[in-house]
């Protein structure tokens, strides 16, 4: 085994397979992905501008929404330029350093979004279940600390996973069966032990996937219970409208994450992972701003104020 390792050349670049197994669909996929990326960038930038420039939206709910939009931009921008380039060329190489950087920013933004969705569920729980204490439960200091905690915790977690990945040996082959650098296909390419990486992935899945999902479900259990206890239909409608957009985003995002990642690395499926990758790196960042703007009168009003031509 040591002799074989000595004769093997370390991998300095990887090849992203992308969708090269479907050459007849490359142009169509490029058009679709470019459109999704453009809408995602435009929509999330508009949300950030609307919230930043309108003092009426300087509340905990919209502050968290601003963070979500920022995470969506990082998530989709970390993979889409390279994916689009790959759809227009026969070969799509990515350097070892570029792959690790892409892995870091994608994992950081995706895990931060999962954790932020839980914080947003808590915000809705505090607003609906404890309206009289909401200003203290979600004060400016508390809200800022929660957001900073999400970014910081996920940055440290991602640094650990990326650091463990850089400790692995890659001796070839170097074909990543995906359109971006992702943990499972990279582990399958390693010629050294991936036991520690696999254990850390299970722990991360348990925390980000299962624990956060259960916390969100518990929060909405209390929210629904409180809504049902309201006496007026108008009160129930207003309470539900404040959390319906978030609930829709949660369902969409967790569906993609569970579909892709809550399974052992050994049962990794390239096609399944590509579909899920499209859902949470392209479709979700595209739909999030649409969901929050189309269903939110305050955001639409802020956008009309920022861009007067939208009034017509």
Short mmCIF file of C-alpha atoms in Angstrom, two decimals:
data_model
loop_
_atom_site.label_atom_id
_atom_site.label_comp_id
_atom_site.label_asym_id
_atom_site.label_seq_id
_atom_site.Cartn_x
_atom_site.Cartn_y
_atom_site.Cartn_z
CA UNK A 1 0.00 0.00 0.00
CA UNK A 2 2.82 2.43 0.84
CA UNK A 3 4.57 1.53 -2.42
CA UNK A 4 1.42 2.29 -4.41
CA UNK A 5 0.99 5.63 -2.62
CA UNK A 6 4.60 6.53 -3.45
CA UNK A 7 4.02 5.98 -7.17
CA UNK A 8 0.77 7.96 -7.26
CA UNK A 9 0.64 11.63 -8.20
CA UNK A 10 -1.36 13.92 -5.90
CA UNK A 11 -4.37 15.54 -7.55
CA UNK A 12 -3.86 19.25 -8.24
CA UNK A 13 -7.18 19.79 -9.99
CA UNK A 14 -10.56 18.15 -10.25
CA UNK A 15 -12.91 17.79 -13.20
CA UNK A 16 -16.53 18.70 -12.57
CA UNK A 17 -18.74 16.28 -14.48
CA UNK A 18 -21.67 18.67 -14.44
CA UNK A 19 -24.33 17.56 -16.89
CA UNK A 20 -21.93 16.31 -19.56
CA UNK A 21 -23.76 12.98 -19.66
CA UNK A 22 -26.66 14.88 -21.27
CA UNK A 23 -24.94 16.87 -24.06
CA UNK A 24 -28.20 17.40 -25.93
CA UNK A 25 -29.59 19.40 -22.99
CA UNK A 26 -26.56 21.63 -22.33
CA UNK A 27 -27.95 24.74 -24.07
CA UNK A 28 -31.37 24.38 -22.47
CA UNK A 29 -29.82 23.89 -19.02
CA UNK A 30 -27.58 26.92 -19.54
CA UNK A 31 -30.59 29.08 -20.40
CA UNK A 32 -32.55 27.82 -17.39
CA UNK A 33 -29.68 28.14 -14.92
CA UNK A 34 -28.68 31.59 -16.20
CA UNK A 35 -32.28 32.78 -15.84
CA UNK A 36 -32.57 31.36 -12.33
CA UNK A 37 -29.25 32.88 -11.29
CA UNK A 38 -30.22 36.29 -12.68
CA UNK A 39 -33.57 36.26 -10.89
CA UNK A 40 -31.97 35.03 -7.65
CA UNK A 41 -29.35 37.78 -7.66
CA UNK A 42 -31.82 40.51 -8.62
CA UNK A 43 -34.49 39.43 -6.15
CA UNK A 44 -32.17 39.07 -3.17
CA UNK A 45 -30.32 42.33 -3.88
CA UNK A 46 -33.68 44.14 -4.09
CA UNK A 47 -34.73 42.69 -0.72
CA UNK A 48 -31.45 43.83 0.86
CA UNK A 49 -31.86 47.34 -0.60
CA UNK A 50 -35.52 47.58 0.42
CA UNK A 51 -34.81 46.57 4.02
CA UNK A 52 -31.64 48.64 4.34
CA UNK A 53 -33.10 51.85 2.89
CA UNK A 54 -36.50 51.74 4.62
CA UNK A 55 -36.47 52.52 8.39
CA UNK A 56 -39.95 50.99 8.73
CA UNK A 57 -38.43 47.59 7.94
CA UNK A 58 -35.71 47.84 10.59
CA UNK A 59 -37.38 45.16 12.71
CA UNK A 60 -36.15 41.70 13.81
CA UNK A 61 -38.22 39.85 11.20
CA UNK A 62 -36.83 41.88 8.29
CA UNK A 63 -33.31 41.93 9.73
CA UNK A 64 -33.36 38.14 9.65
CA UNK A 65 -34.80 38.23 6.14
CA UNK A 66 -31.88 40.47 5.09
CA UNK A 67 -29.48 37.84 6.44
CA UNK A 68 -31.35 35.12 4.54
CA UNK A 69 -31.05 37.08 1.29
CA UNK A 70 -27.31 37.54 1.88
CA UNK A 71 -26.89 33.80 2.48
CA UNK A 72 -28.80 33.03 -0.73
CA UNK A 73 -26.48 35.30 -2.74
CA UNK A 74 -23.37 33.62 -1.30
CA UNK A 75 -24.84 30.15 -1.83
CA UNK A 76 -25.80 30.55 -5.47
CA UNK A 77 -22.79 32.74 -6.41
CA UNK A 78 -20.32 30.22 -5.02
CA UNK A 79 -21.31 27.61 -7.61
CA UNK A 80 -23.29 29.16 -10.48
CA UNK A 81 -20.53 31.02 -12.41
CA UNK A 82 -18.46 27.82 -12.57
CA UNK A 83 -21.50 25.68 -13.38
CA UNK A 84 -22.52 28.01 -16.23
CA UNK A 85 -18.98 27.96 -17.61
CA UNK A 86 -19.04 24.17 -17.52
CA UNK A 87 -22.27 24.05 -19.53
CA UNK A 88 -20.56 26.03 -22.30
CA UNK A 89 -17.38 23.94 -22.51
CA UNK A 90 -16.52 20.29 -23.03
CA UNK A 91 -14.23 20.13 -20.00
CA UNK A 92 -14.76 21.91 -16.69
CA UNK A 93 -11.64 21.74 -14.48
CA UNK A 94 -11.38 23.36 -11.06
CA UNK A 95 -8.14 23.71 -9.10
CA UNK A 96 -7.72 21.95 -5.76
CA UNK A 97 -7.71 25.31 -3.94
CA UNK A 98 -10.71 26.53 -5.92
CA UNK A 99 -12.60 23.36 -5.05
CA UNK A 100 -11.89 23.75 -1.34
CA UNK A 101 -12.92 27.43 -1.47
CA UNK A 102 -16.15 26.56 -3.27
CA UNK A 103 -16.83 23.81 -0.75
CA UNK A 104 -16.28 26.23 2.14
CA UNK A 105 -18.53 29.06 0.95
CA UNK A 106 -21.28 26.73 -0.21
CA UNK A 107 -21.32 24.72 3.03
CA UNK A 108 -21.09 27.91 5.11
CA UNK A 109 -24.06 29.57 3.43
CA UNK A 110 -26.19 26.41 3.23
CA UNK A 111 -25.67 25.45 6.89
CA UNK A 112 -26.19 29.08 7.97
CA UNK A 113 -29.50 29.11 6.13
CA UNK A 114 -30.69 26.00 7.97
CA UNK A 115 -29.79 27.53 11.32
CA UNK A 116 -31.27 30.91 10.39
CA UNK A 117 -34.59 29.30 9.43
CA UNK A 118 -34.76 27.95 12.99
CA UNK A 119 -34.05 31.44 14.39
CA UNK A 120 -36.76 32.86 12.12
CA UNK A 121 -39.20 30.24 13.44
CA UNK A 122 -38.35 31.34 16.99
CA UNK A 123 -38.96 34.96 15.98
CA UNK A 124 -42.44 34.08 14.71
CA UNK A 125 -43.07 32.03 17.88
CA UNK A 126 -42.14 35.02 20.05
CA UNK A 127 -44.28 37.41 17.98
CA UNK A 128 -47.41 35.23 17.96
CA UNK A 129 -47.22 33.34 21.25
CA UNK A 130 -45.74 36.12 23.42
CA UNK A 131 -46.65 39.42 21.72
CA UNK A 132 -46.47 41.45 24.96
CA UNK A 133 -42.88 40.32 25.58
CA UNK A 134 -41.75 40.33 21.94
CA UNK A 135 -39.71 43.53 22.22
CA UNK A 136 -37.60 42.00 24.99
CA UNK A 137 -37.44 38.46 23.58
CA UNK A 138 -36.27 39.81 20.19
CA UNK A 139 -34.56 43.06 21.15
CA UNK A 140 -31.94 44.61 18.88
CA UNK A 141 -29.16 43.09 21.00
CA UNK A 142 -30.74 39.63 21.05
CA UNK A 143 -31.46 39.71 17.32
CA UNK A 144 -27.92 40.81 16.49
CA UNK A 145 -26.43 38.16 18.77
CA UNK A 146 -28.55 35.42 17.16
CA UNK A 147 -27.53 36.46 13.65
CA UNK A 148 -23.86 36.74 14.61
CA UNK A 149 -24.08 33.35 16.32
CA UNK A 150 -25.50 31.77 13.17
CA UNK A 151 -22.76 33.16 10.92
CA UNK A 152 -19.98 32.46 13.46
CA UNK A 153 -21.02 28.93 14.45
CA UNK A 154 -21.45 27.86 10.85
CA UNK A 155 -18.14 29.45 9.82
CA UNK A 156 -16.32 27.43 12.51
CA UNK A 157 -18.20 24.23 11.64
CA UNK A 158 -17.45 24.68 7.94
CA UNK A 159 -13.79 25.41 8.66
CA UNK A 160 -13.56 22.09 10.53
CA UNK A 161 -15.12 20.12 7.66
CA UNK A 162 -13.02 21.88 5.02
CA UNK A 163 -9.89 21.44 7.14
CA UNK A 164 -10.58 17.72 7.48
CA UNK A 165 -11.08 17.54 3.72
CA UNK A 166 -7.68 19.16 3.05
CA UNK A 167 -6.02 16.48 5.21
CA UNK A 168 -7.18 13.74 2.85
CA UNK A 169 -5.05 12.36 0.03
CA UNK A 170 -6.40 12.51 -3.52
CA UNK A 171 -4.39 10.33 -5.87
CA UNK A 172 -6.85 9.95 -8.75
CA UNK A 173 -9.30 9.59 -10.36
CA UNK A 174 -10.23 13.25 -10.15
CA UNK A 175 -13.72 13.31 -11.72
CA UNK A 176 -16.33 14.82 -9.37
CA UNK A 177 -19.74 13.44 -10.34
CA UNK A 178 -21.48 16.75 -9.66
CA UNK A 179 -21.66 20.31 -11.02
CA UNK A 180 -19.92 21.71 -7.93
CA UNK A 181 -17.53 20.54 -5.21
CA UNK A 182 -19.52 18.68 -2.58
CA UNK A 183 -18.46 16.58 0.40
CA UNK A 184 -19.87 13.11 -0.53
CA UNK A 185 -18.35 12.81 -4.06
CA UNK A 186 -15.03 14.21 -2.79
CA UNK A 187 -14.88 11.59 -0.03
CA UNK A 188 -15.46 8.88 -2.62
CA UNK A 189 -12.39 10.12 -4.55
CA UNK A 190 -10.05 10.06 -1.56
CA UNK A 191 -7.38 7.38 -1.38
CA UNK A 192 -6.97 7.78 2.40
CA UNK A 193 -9.24 6.99 5.34
CA UNK A 194 -12.39 9.14 5.50
CA UNK A 195 -13.64 7.75 8.81
CA UNK A 196 -13.25 11.01 10.78
CA UNK A 197 -14.89 12.98 7.97
CA UNK A 198 -17.84 10.59 7.88
CA UNK A 199 -18.32 10.81 11.64
CA UNK A 200 -18.30 14.61 11.51
CA UNK A 201 -20.80 14.57 8.65
CA UNK A 202 -23.18 12.40 10.70
CA UNK A 203 -22.87 14.80 13.64
CA UNK A 204 -23.46 17.80 11.36
CA UNK A 205 -26.48 16.11 9.76
CA UNK A 206 -27.89 15.39 13.20
CA UNK A 207 -27.53 19.01 14.30
CA UNK A 208 -28.30 20.99 11.15
CA UNK A 209 -30.81 18.61 9.65
CA UNK A 210 -32.62 16.74 12.41
CA UNK A 211 -32.22 18.97 15.51
CA UNK A 212 -32.98 22.23 13.70
CA UNK A 213 -35.89 20.64 11.88
CA UNK A 214 -37.36 19.40 15.18
CA UNK A 215 -36.87 22.83 16.78
CA UNK A 216 -38.71 24.44 13.86
CA UNK A 217 -41.53 21.90 14.12
CA UNK A 218 -41.85 22.54 17.87
CA UNK A 219 -41.97 26.31 17.28
CA UNK A 220 -44.72 25.92 14.71
CA UNK A 221 -46.58 23.53 16.98
CA UNK A 222 -46.83 26.33 19.56
CA UNK A 223 -47.63 28.88 16.84
CA UNK A 224 -50.50 26.83 15.40
CA UNK A 225 -51.84 26.16 18.89
CA UNK A 226 -51.85 29.89 19.66
CA UNK A 227 -53.52 30.75 16.35
CA UNK A 228 -56.30 28.22 16.94
CA UNK A 229 -56.99 29.78 20.36
CA UNK A 230 -57.57 33.22 18.85
CA UNK A 231 -61.20 34.26 18.96
CA UNK A 232 -61.53 36.28 15.76
CA UNK A 233 -61.10 35.05 12.20
CA UNK A 234 -59.28 38.29 11.33
CA UNK A 235 -56.77 37.70 14.12
CA UNK A 236 -56.14 34.16 12.92
CA UNK A 237 -55.69 35.37 9.34
CA UNK A 238 -53.17 38.07 10.30
CA UNK A 239 -51.23 35.71 12.56
CA UNK A 240 -51.03 33.04 9.89
CA UNK A 241 -50.01 35.54 7.19
CA UNK A 242 -46.97 36.58 9.25
CA UNK A 243 -45.52 33.07 9.23
CA UNK A 244 -46.92 31.47 6.06
CA UNK A 245 -44.05 32.70 3.85
CA UNK A 246 -41.43 31.40 6.25
CA UNK A 247 -43.23 28.06 6.59
CA UNK A 248 -43.30 27.68 2.81
CA UNK A 249 -39.55 28.40 2.55
CA UNK A 250 -38.80 25.94 5.39
CA UNK A 251 -40.76 23.13 3.70
CA UNK A 252 -39.06 23.74 0.35
CA UNK A 253 -35.53 23.96 1.76
CA UNK A 254 -35.73 20.97 4.11
CA UNK A 255 -37.24 18.82 1.37
CA UNK A 256 -34.15 19.42 -0.79
CA UNK A 257 -31.70 18.95 2.09
CA UNK A 258 -33.26 15.73 3.37
CA UNK A 259 -33.50 14.39 -0.16
CA UNK A 260 -29.80 15.02 -0.75
CA UNK A 261 -27.96 14.55 2.53
CA UNK A 262 -29.78 12.57 5.19
CA UNK A 263 -28.24 9.32 3.99
CA UNK A 264 -24.86 7.59 4.35
CA UNK A 265 -22.02 8.65 2.05
CA UNK A 266 -21.77 5.03 0.88
CA UNK A 267 -25.27 5.28 -0.65
CA UNK A 268 -24.45 8.50 -2.53
CA UNK A 269 -26.32 8.89 -5.83
CA UNK A 270 -24.91 11.39 -8.33
CA UNK A 271 -28.19 11.99 -10.16
CA UNK A 272 -30.16 12.39 -6.95
CA UNK A 273 -27.58 14.79 -5.54
CA UNK A 274 -27.57 16.90 -8.70
CA UNK A 275 -31.34 17.30 -8.57
CA UNK A 276 -31.20 18.28 -4.90
CA UNK A 277 -28.28 20.61 -5.64
CA UNK A 278 -30.37 22.46 -8.22
CA UNK A 279 -33.19 22.77 -5.67
CA UNK A 280 -31.22 24.34 -2.83
CA UNK A 281 -28.49 26.24 -4.71
CA UNK A 282 -30.62 27.68 -7.51
CA UNK A 283 -34.36 27.19 -7.11
CA UNK A 284 -34.53 28.07 -3.40
CA UNK A 285 -32.49 31.34 -3.69
CA UNK A 286 -34.69 32.26 -6.67
CA UNK A 287 -38.03 31.54 -5.00
CA UNK A 288 -37.22 32.94 -1.54
CA UNK A 289 -37.35 36.63 -2.56
CA UNK A 290 -40.42 36.00 -4.71
CA UNK A 291 -42.22 34.28 -1.83
CA UNK A 292 -41.38 37.02 0.64
CA UNK A 293 -42.15 39.94 -1.71
CA UNK A 294 -45.27 38.64 -3.41
CA UNK A 295 -46.85 37.72 -0.08
CA UNK A 296 -45.64 40.75 1.89
CA UNK A 297 -47.28 44.17 1.48
CA UNK A 298 -44.60 45.98 3.49
CA UNK A 299 -41.74 44.73 1.33
CA UNK A 300 -43.67 45.56 -1.86
CA UNK A 301 -44.39 49.05 -0.52
CA UNK A 302 -40.69 49.54 0.31
CA UNK A 303 -39.69 48.46 -3.20
CA UNK A 304 -42.20 50.86 -4.77
CA UNK A 305 -40.81 53.66 -2.62
CA UNK A 306 -37.26 52.75 -3.62
CA UNK A 307 -38.15 52.32 -7.31
CA UNK A 308 -41.06 54.65 -8.20
CA UNK A 309 -41.47 53.11 -11.65
CA UNK A 310 -42.79 49.93 -9.98
CA UNK A 311 -45.93 51.76 -8.88
CA UNK A 312 -47.51 51.44 -12.27
#
